[in-house]
Coordinates of C-alpha atoms in Angstrom, one line a residue:
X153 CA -20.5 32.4 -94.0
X154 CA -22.8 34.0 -92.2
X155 CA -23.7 33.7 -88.4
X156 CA -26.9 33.2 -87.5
X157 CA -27.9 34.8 -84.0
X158 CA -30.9 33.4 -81.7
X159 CA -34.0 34.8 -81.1
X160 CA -32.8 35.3 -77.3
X161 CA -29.9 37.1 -78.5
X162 CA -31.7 39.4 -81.0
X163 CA -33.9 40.5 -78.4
X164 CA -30.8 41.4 -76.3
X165 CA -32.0 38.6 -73.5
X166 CA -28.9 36.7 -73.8
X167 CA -25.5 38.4 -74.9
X168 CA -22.4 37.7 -75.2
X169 CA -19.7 37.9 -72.3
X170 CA -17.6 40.0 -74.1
X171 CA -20.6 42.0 -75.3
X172 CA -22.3 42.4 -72.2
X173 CA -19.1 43.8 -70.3
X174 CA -18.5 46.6 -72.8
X175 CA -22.0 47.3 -73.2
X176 CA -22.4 47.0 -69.2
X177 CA -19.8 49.5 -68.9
X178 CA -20.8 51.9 -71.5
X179 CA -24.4 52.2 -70.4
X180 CA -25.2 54.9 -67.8
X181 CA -25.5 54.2 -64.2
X182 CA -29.4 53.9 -64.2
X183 CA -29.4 51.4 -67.0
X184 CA -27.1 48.9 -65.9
X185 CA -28.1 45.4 -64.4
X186 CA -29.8 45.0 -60.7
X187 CA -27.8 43.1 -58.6
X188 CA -29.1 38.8 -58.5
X189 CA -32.2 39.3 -56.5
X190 CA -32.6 42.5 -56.3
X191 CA -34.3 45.3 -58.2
X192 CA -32.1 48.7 -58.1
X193 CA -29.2 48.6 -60.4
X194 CA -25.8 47.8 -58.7
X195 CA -23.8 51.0 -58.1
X196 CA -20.1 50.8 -59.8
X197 CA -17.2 51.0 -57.2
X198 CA -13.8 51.9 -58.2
X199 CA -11.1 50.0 -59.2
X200 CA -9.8 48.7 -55.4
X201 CA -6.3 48.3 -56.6
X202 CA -5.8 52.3 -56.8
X203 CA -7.5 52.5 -53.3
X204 CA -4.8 49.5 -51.8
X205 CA -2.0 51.2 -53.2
X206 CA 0.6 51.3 -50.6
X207 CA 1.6 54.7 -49.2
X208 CA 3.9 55.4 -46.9
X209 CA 3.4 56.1 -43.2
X210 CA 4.2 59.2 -41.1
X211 CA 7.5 58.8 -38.9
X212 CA 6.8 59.1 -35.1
X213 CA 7.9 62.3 -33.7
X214 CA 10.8 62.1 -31.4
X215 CA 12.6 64.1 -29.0
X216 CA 16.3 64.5 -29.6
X217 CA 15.8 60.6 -31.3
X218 CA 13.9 59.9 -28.8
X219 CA 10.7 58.6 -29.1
X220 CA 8.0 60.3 -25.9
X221 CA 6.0 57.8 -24.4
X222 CA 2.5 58.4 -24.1
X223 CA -0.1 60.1 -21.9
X224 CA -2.0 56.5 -21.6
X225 CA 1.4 55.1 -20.2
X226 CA 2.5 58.2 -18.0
X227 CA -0.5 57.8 -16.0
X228 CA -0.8 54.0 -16.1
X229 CA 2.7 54.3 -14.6
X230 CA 2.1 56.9 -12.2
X231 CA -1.2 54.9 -10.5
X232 CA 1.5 51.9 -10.6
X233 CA 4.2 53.9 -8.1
X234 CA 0.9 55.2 -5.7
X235 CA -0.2 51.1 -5.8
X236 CA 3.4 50.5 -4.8
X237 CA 4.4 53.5 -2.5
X238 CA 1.0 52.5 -0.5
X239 CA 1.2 48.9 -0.3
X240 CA 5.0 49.5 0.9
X241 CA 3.7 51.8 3.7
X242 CA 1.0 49.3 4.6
X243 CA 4.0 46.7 5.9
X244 CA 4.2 49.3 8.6
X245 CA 1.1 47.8 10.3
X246 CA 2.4 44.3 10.3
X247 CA 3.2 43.7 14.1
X248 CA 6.5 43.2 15.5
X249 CA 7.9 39.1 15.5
X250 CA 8.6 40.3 19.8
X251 CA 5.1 40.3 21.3
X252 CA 6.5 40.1 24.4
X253 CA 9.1 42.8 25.5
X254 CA 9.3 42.2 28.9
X255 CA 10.0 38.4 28.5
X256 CA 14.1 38.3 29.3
X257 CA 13.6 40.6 31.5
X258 CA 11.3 38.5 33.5
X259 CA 13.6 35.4 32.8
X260 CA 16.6 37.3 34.1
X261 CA 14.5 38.1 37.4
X262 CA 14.0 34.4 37.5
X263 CA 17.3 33.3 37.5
X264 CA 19.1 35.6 39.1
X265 CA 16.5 37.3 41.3
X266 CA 13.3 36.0 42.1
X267 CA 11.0 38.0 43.7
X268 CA 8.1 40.9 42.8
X269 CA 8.3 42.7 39.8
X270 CA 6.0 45.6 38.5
X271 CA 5.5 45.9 34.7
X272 CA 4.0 48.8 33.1
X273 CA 1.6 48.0 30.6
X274 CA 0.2 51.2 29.9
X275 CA 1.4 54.8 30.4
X276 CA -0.9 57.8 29.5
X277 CA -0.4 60.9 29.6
X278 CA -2.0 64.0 30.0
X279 CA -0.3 67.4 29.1
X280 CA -3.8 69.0 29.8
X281 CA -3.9 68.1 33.1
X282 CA -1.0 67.4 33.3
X283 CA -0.5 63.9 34.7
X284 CA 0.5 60.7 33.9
X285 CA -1.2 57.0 34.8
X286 CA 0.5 54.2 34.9
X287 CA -1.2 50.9 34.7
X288 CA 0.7 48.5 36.8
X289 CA 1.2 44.6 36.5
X290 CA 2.1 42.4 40.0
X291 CA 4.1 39.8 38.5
X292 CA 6.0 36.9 40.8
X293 CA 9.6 35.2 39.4
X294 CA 11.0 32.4 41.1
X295 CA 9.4 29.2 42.7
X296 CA 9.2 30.5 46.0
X297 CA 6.9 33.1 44.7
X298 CA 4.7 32.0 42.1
X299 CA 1.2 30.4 42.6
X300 CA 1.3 27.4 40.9
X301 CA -0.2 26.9 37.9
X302 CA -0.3 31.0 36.5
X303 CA 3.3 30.2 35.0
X304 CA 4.0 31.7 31.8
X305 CA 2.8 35.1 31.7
X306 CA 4.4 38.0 29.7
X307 CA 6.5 35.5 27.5
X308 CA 7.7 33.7 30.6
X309 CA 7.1 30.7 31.8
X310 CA 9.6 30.9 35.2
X311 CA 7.2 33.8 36.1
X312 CA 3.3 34.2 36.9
X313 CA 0.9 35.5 39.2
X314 CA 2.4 36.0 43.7
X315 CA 1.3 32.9 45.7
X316 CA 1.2 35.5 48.4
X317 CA -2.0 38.2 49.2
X318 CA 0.2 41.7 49.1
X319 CA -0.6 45.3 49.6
X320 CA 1.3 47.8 47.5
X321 CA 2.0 51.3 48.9
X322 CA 2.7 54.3 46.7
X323 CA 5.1 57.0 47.3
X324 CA 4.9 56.6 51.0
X325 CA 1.1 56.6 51.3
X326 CA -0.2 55.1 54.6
X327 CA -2.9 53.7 52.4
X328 CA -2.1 50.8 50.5
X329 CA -2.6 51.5 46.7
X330 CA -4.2 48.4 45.8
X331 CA -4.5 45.0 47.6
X332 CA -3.9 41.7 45.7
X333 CA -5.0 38.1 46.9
X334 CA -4.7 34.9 45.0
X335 CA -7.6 33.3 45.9
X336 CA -10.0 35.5 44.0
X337 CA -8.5 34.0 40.1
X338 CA -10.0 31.2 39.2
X339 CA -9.5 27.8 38.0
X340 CA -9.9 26.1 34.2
X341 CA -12.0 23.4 35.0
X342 CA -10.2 20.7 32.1
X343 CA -6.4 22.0 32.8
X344 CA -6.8 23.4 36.3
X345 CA -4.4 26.2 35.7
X346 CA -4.7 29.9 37.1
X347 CA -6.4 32.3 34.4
X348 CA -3.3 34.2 33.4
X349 CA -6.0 36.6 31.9
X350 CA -7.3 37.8 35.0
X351 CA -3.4 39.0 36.1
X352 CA -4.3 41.8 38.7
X353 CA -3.5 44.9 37.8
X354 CA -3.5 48.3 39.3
X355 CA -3.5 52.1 38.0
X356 CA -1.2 54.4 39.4
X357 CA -1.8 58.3 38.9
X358 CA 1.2 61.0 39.1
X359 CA 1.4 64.4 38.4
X360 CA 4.1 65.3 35.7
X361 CA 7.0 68.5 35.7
X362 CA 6.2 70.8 33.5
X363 CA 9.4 73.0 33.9
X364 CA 10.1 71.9 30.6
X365 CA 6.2 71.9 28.8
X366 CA 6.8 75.1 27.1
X367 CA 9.1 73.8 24.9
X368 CA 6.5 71.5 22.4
X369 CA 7.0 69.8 20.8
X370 CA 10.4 69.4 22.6
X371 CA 8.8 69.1 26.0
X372 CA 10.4 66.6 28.4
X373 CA 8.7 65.3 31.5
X374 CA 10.3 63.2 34.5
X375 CA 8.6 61.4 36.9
X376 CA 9.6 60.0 39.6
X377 CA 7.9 57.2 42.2
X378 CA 8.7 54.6 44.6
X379 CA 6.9 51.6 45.1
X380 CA 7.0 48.8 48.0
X381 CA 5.1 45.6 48.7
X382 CA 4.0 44.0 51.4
X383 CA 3.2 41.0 52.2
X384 CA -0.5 41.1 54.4
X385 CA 0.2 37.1 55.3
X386 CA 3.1 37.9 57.7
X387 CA 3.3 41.8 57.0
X388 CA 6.8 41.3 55.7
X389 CA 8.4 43.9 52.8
X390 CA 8.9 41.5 49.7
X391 CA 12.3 42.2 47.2
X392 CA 11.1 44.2 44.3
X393 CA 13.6 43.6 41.9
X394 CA 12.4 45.3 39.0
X395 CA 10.3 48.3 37.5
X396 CA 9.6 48.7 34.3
X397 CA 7.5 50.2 31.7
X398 CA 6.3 50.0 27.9
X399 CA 9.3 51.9 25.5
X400 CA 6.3 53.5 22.7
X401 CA 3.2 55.0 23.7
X402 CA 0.5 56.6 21.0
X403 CA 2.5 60.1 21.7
X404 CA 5.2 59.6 23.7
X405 CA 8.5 57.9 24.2
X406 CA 9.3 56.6 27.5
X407 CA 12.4 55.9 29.2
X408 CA 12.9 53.8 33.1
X409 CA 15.2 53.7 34.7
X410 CA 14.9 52.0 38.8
X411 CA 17.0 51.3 41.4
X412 CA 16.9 49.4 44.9
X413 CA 15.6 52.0 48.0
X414 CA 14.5 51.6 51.7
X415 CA 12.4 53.1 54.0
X416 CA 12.3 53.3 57.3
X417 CA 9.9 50.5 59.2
X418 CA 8.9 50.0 62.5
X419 CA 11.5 50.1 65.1
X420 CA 13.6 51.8 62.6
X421 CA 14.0 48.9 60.6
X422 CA 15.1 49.1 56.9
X423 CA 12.1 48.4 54.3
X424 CA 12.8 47.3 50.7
X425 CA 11.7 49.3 48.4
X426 CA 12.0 50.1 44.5
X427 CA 12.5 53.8 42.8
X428 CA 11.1 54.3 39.6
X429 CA 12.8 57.2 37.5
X430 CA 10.1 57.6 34.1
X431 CA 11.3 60.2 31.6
X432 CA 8.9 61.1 28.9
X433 CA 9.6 62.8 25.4
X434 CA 7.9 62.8 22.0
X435 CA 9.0 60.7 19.4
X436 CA 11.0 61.9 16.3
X437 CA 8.1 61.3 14.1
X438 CA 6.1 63.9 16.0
X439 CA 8.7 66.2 16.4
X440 CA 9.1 66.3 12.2
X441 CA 5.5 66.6 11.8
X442 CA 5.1 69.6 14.3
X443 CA 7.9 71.4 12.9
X444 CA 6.9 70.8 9.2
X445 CA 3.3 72.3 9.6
X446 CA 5.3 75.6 11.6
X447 CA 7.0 75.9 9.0
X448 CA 4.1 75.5 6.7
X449 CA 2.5 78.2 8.3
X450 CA 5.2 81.0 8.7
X451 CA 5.7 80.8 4.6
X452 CA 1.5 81.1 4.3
X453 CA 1.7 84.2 6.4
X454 CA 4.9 85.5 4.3
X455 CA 3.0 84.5 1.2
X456 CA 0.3 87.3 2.8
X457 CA 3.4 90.0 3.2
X458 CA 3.8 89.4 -0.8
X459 CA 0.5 89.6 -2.0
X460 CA 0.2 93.2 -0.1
X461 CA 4.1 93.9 -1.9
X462 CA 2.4 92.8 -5.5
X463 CA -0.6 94.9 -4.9
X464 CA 1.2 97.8 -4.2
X465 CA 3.3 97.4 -7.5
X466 CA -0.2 96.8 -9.4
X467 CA -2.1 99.8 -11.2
X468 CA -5.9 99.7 -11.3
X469 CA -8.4 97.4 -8.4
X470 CA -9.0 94.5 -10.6
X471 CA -6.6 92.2 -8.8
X472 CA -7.3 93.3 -5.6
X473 CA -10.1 90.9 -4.7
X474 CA -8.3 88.1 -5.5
X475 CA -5.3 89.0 -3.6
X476 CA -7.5 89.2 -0.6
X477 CA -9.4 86.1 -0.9
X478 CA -5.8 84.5 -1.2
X479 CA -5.4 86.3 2.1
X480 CA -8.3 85.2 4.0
X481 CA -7.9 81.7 3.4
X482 CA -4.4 82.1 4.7
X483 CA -6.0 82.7 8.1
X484 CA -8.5 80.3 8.1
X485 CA -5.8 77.9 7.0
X486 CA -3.4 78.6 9.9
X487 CA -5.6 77.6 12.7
X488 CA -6.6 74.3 11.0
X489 CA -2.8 73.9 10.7
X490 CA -2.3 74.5 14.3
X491 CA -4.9 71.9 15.5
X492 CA -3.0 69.1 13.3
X493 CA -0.1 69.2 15.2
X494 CA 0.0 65.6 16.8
X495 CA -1.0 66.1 20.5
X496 CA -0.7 69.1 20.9
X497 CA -1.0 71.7 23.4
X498 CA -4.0 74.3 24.2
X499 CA -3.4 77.5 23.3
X500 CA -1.8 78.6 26.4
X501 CA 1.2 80.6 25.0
X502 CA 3.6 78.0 24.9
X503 CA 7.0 78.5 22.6
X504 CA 5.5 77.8 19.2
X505 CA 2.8 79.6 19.9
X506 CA 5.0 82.4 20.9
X507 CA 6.5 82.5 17.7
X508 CA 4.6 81.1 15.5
X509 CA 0.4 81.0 15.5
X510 CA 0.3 84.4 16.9
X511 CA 2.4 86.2 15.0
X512 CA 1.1 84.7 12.1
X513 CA -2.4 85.5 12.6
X514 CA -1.3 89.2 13.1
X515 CA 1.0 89.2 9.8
X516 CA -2.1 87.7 8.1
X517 CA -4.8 89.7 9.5
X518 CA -2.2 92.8 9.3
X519 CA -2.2 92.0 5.7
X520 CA -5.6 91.9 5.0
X521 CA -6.4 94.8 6.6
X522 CA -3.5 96.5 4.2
X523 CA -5.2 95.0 1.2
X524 CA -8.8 95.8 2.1
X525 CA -7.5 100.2 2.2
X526 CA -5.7 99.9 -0.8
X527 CA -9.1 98.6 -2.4
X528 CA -11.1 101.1 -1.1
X529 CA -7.9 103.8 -1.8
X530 CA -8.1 102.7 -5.4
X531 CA -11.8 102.4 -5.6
X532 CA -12.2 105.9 -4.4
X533 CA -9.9 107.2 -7.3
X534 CA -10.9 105.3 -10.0
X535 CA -14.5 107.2 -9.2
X536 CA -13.2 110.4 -9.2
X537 CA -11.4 109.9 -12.4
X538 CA -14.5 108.7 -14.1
X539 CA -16.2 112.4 -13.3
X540 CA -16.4 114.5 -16.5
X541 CA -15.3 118.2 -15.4
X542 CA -17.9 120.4 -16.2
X543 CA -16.9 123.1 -19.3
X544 CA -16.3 126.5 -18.8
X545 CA -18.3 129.2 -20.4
X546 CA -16.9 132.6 -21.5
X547 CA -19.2 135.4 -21.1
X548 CA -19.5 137.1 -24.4
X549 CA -17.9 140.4 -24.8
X550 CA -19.8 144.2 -24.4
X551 CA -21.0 145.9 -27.7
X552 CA -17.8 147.9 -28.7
X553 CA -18.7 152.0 -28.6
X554 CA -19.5 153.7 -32.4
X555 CA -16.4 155.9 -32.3
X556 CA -14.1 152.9 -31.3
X557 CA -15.9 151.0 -34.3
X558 CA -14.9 153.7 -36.3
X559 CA -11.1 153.9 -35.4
X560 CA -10.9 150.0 -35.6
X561 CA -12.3 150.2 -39.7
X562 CA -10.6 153.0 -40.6
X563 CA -7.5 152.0 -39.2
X564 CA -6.5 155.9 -37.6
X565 CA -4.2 156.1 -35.4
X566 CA -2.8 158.7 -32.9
X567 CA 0.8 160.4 -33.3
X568 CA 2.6 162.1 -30.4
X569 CA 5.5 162.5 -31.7
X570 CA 4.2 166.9 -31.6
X571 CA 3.9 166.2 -27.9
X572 CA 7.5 164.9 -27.4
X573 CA 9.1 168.0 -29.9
X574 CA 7.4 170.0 -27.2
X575 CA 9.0 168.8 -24.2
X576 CA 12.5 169.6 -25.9
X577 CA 11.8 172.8 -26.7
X578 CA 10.5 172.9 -23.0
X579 CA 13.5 171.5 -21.7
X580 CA 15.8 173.9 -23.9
X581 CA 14.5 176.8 -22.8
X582 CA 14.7 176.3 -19.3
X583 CA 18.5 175.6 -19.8
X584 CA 19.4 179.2 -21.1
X585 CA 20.3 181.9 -18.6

């Protein structure tokens, strides 16, 4: 039996599925079917299951079975430890739980012995100078001596502003230093208490020893002052009991020390009085600092010394320049160093001076000076080596004489052995009687 196709199918409109996938195949690329919609003929893509097959992937490297970690997580790491190393040095700015040092010192005074005490707020000193200023506080302890209402300065509340006007002489002065009188601080007009802010205070100027200012940063200073107050009411001495001063300046460590004196009054009377013995140093801090950036600069200018030592060892100029840059920042560098020492002295000569930024400006200009001679030195003979020495020109020789010509072609030569027989014969003769 036959089968009987459609028209559709004879005029290859409709096909088979099997038929159309073999013939699809078969055809060339530009006769195969557009894609649904479209008019350009579908491209054919490979068979996706030999592009998924599964291969196998590299090993990390390692280091001794070890595998490195990356550069992304070296650095992410590194900027972690800055974050952590700063923020830790930040805590240093958080201020002490004690904001009031002089508090059981004052509450001491109080209960053991009222009277007039003179805080030191503020101490500054002056190496230029030099001199030191003191900024005193008048501060009363006890009942009997504090004007009511002014309680509680310094951390205290047993202590506050004199009740009495007084007149504080310095160091023996005639002149009173400063005068204080209560009536001048005001009142708060809800509480009625005394404005602790407005606690007189006084400054105090001394000039420092500097038998020992050589010696920075190791440079010790003492001072020493006596202070006594008077009472302009009944112009009685008071007690001072205490003297003190601030431990920690910006630049200097400071040490009291005071003791009870007297002077002599009126109908040689004793007056009470108070000593004040201030010794001033610098702190460790600047003491490591100073000392790092001399020793900073002594290996800059030995750094100099070996530059000239590796240019000397060095054929040809070609280095040279660089060497000598090197150099010169070295001395630019030194001063700058010398300026960031914390508070630090003029350039007066003092010991690190001495031995250090002047003898390493002279190393390091020395140097420089050595390099710049070898440069030229070497310049100089690498232009005289370039210089082509001119060639030298033999004069031709002088026509040669027609009977010397003659000898030299026909090779004659002279014999005088005839002339030596002769003198035998000569000789013989002569010998016979």
């Amino acid at each position: 039996m036959s089968t009987r196709q459609s028209f559709l199918s004879t005029t290859s409109l409709i096909r088979p599925p099997s038929i159309a996938s073999v013939a699809e195949e078969s055809l060339p690329f530009p006769y195969r079917h557009a894609r649904s919609g479209g008019t350009k003929p579908r491209k054919r893509t490979p068979n996706t299951e030999v592009q998924t097959a599964s291969t196998p992937l590299a090993p990390l490297p390692t280091r001794a079975g070890i595998v490195p970690l990356g550069p992304a997580f070296l650095i992410g790491i590194a900027v972690l430890l800055s974050l952590l190393f700063t923020t830790a040095l930040s805590c240093a700015f958080i201020p002490d739980e004690d904001e009031h040092p002089f508090a059981a010192l004052l509450e001491d005074a109080a209960a053991n012995t009222p009277g007039i005490v003179f805080i030191g707020d503020d101490v500054d000193v002056d190496i230029d100078e030099p001199a030191i200023t003191i900024r005193w506080s008048i501060i009363a302890c006890g009942p009997e001596f504090v004007l009511p209402g002014s309680e509680g300065t310094h951390g205290s509340s047993n202590c506050g502003l004199p009740a009495m006007p007084l007149s504080v002489y310095v160091d023996g002065d005639r002149e009173p230093a400063t005068t204080y009188d209560p009536s001048i601080f005001p009142f708060f007009v809800n509480s009625g208490q005394r404005n602790r802010r407005n606690m007189f205070q006084f400054d105090d100027d001394h000039v420092l020893d500097v038998h020992k200012a050589r010696y920075y940063p190791f440079d010790t200073y003492v001072l020493t002052s006596s202070l006594r107050a008077v009472s302009t009411a009944d112009n009685a001495s008071l007690p001072i009991q205490h003297l003190s001063t601030i431990s920690l300046t910006s630049s200097f460590v400071t040490t009291s020390s005071d003791a009870a004196s007297y002077v002599k009054g009126a109908n040689d009377t004793q007056e009470p009085s108070r000593d004040l013995t201030l010794q001033v140093i610098r702190p460790a801090e600047a003491r490591m600092y100073a000392l790092l950036l001399f020793g900073i600069s002594w290996m800059l200018a030995h750094a100099t010394m070996a530059l000239v030592v590796f240019s000397w060892n060095v054929e040809g100029a070609d280095r040279l320049p660089k060497y000598l840059a090197s150099t010169f920042i070295v001395i630019l560098l030194i001063p700058q160093l010398r300026n960031a020492m914390p508070d630090g002295p003029d350039l007066d000569g003092v010991l690190i001076d001495s031995i250090g930024f002047f003898p390493q400006m002279l190393v390091s200009a020395v140097s420089a000076i050595t390099l710049i001679a070898m440069m030229v030195k070497r310049e100089i003979q690498a232009f005289e080596g370039s210089i082509v020495p001119e060639e030298v020109r033999k004069e031709a020789p002088g026509p040669i004489s027609a009977g010397l010509l003659r000898m030299r072609r026909g090779g004659v030569s002279v014999d005088i052995n005839h002339v030596r027989n002769l003198s035998r014969s000569l000789s013989v003769f002569g010998q016979r009687p």
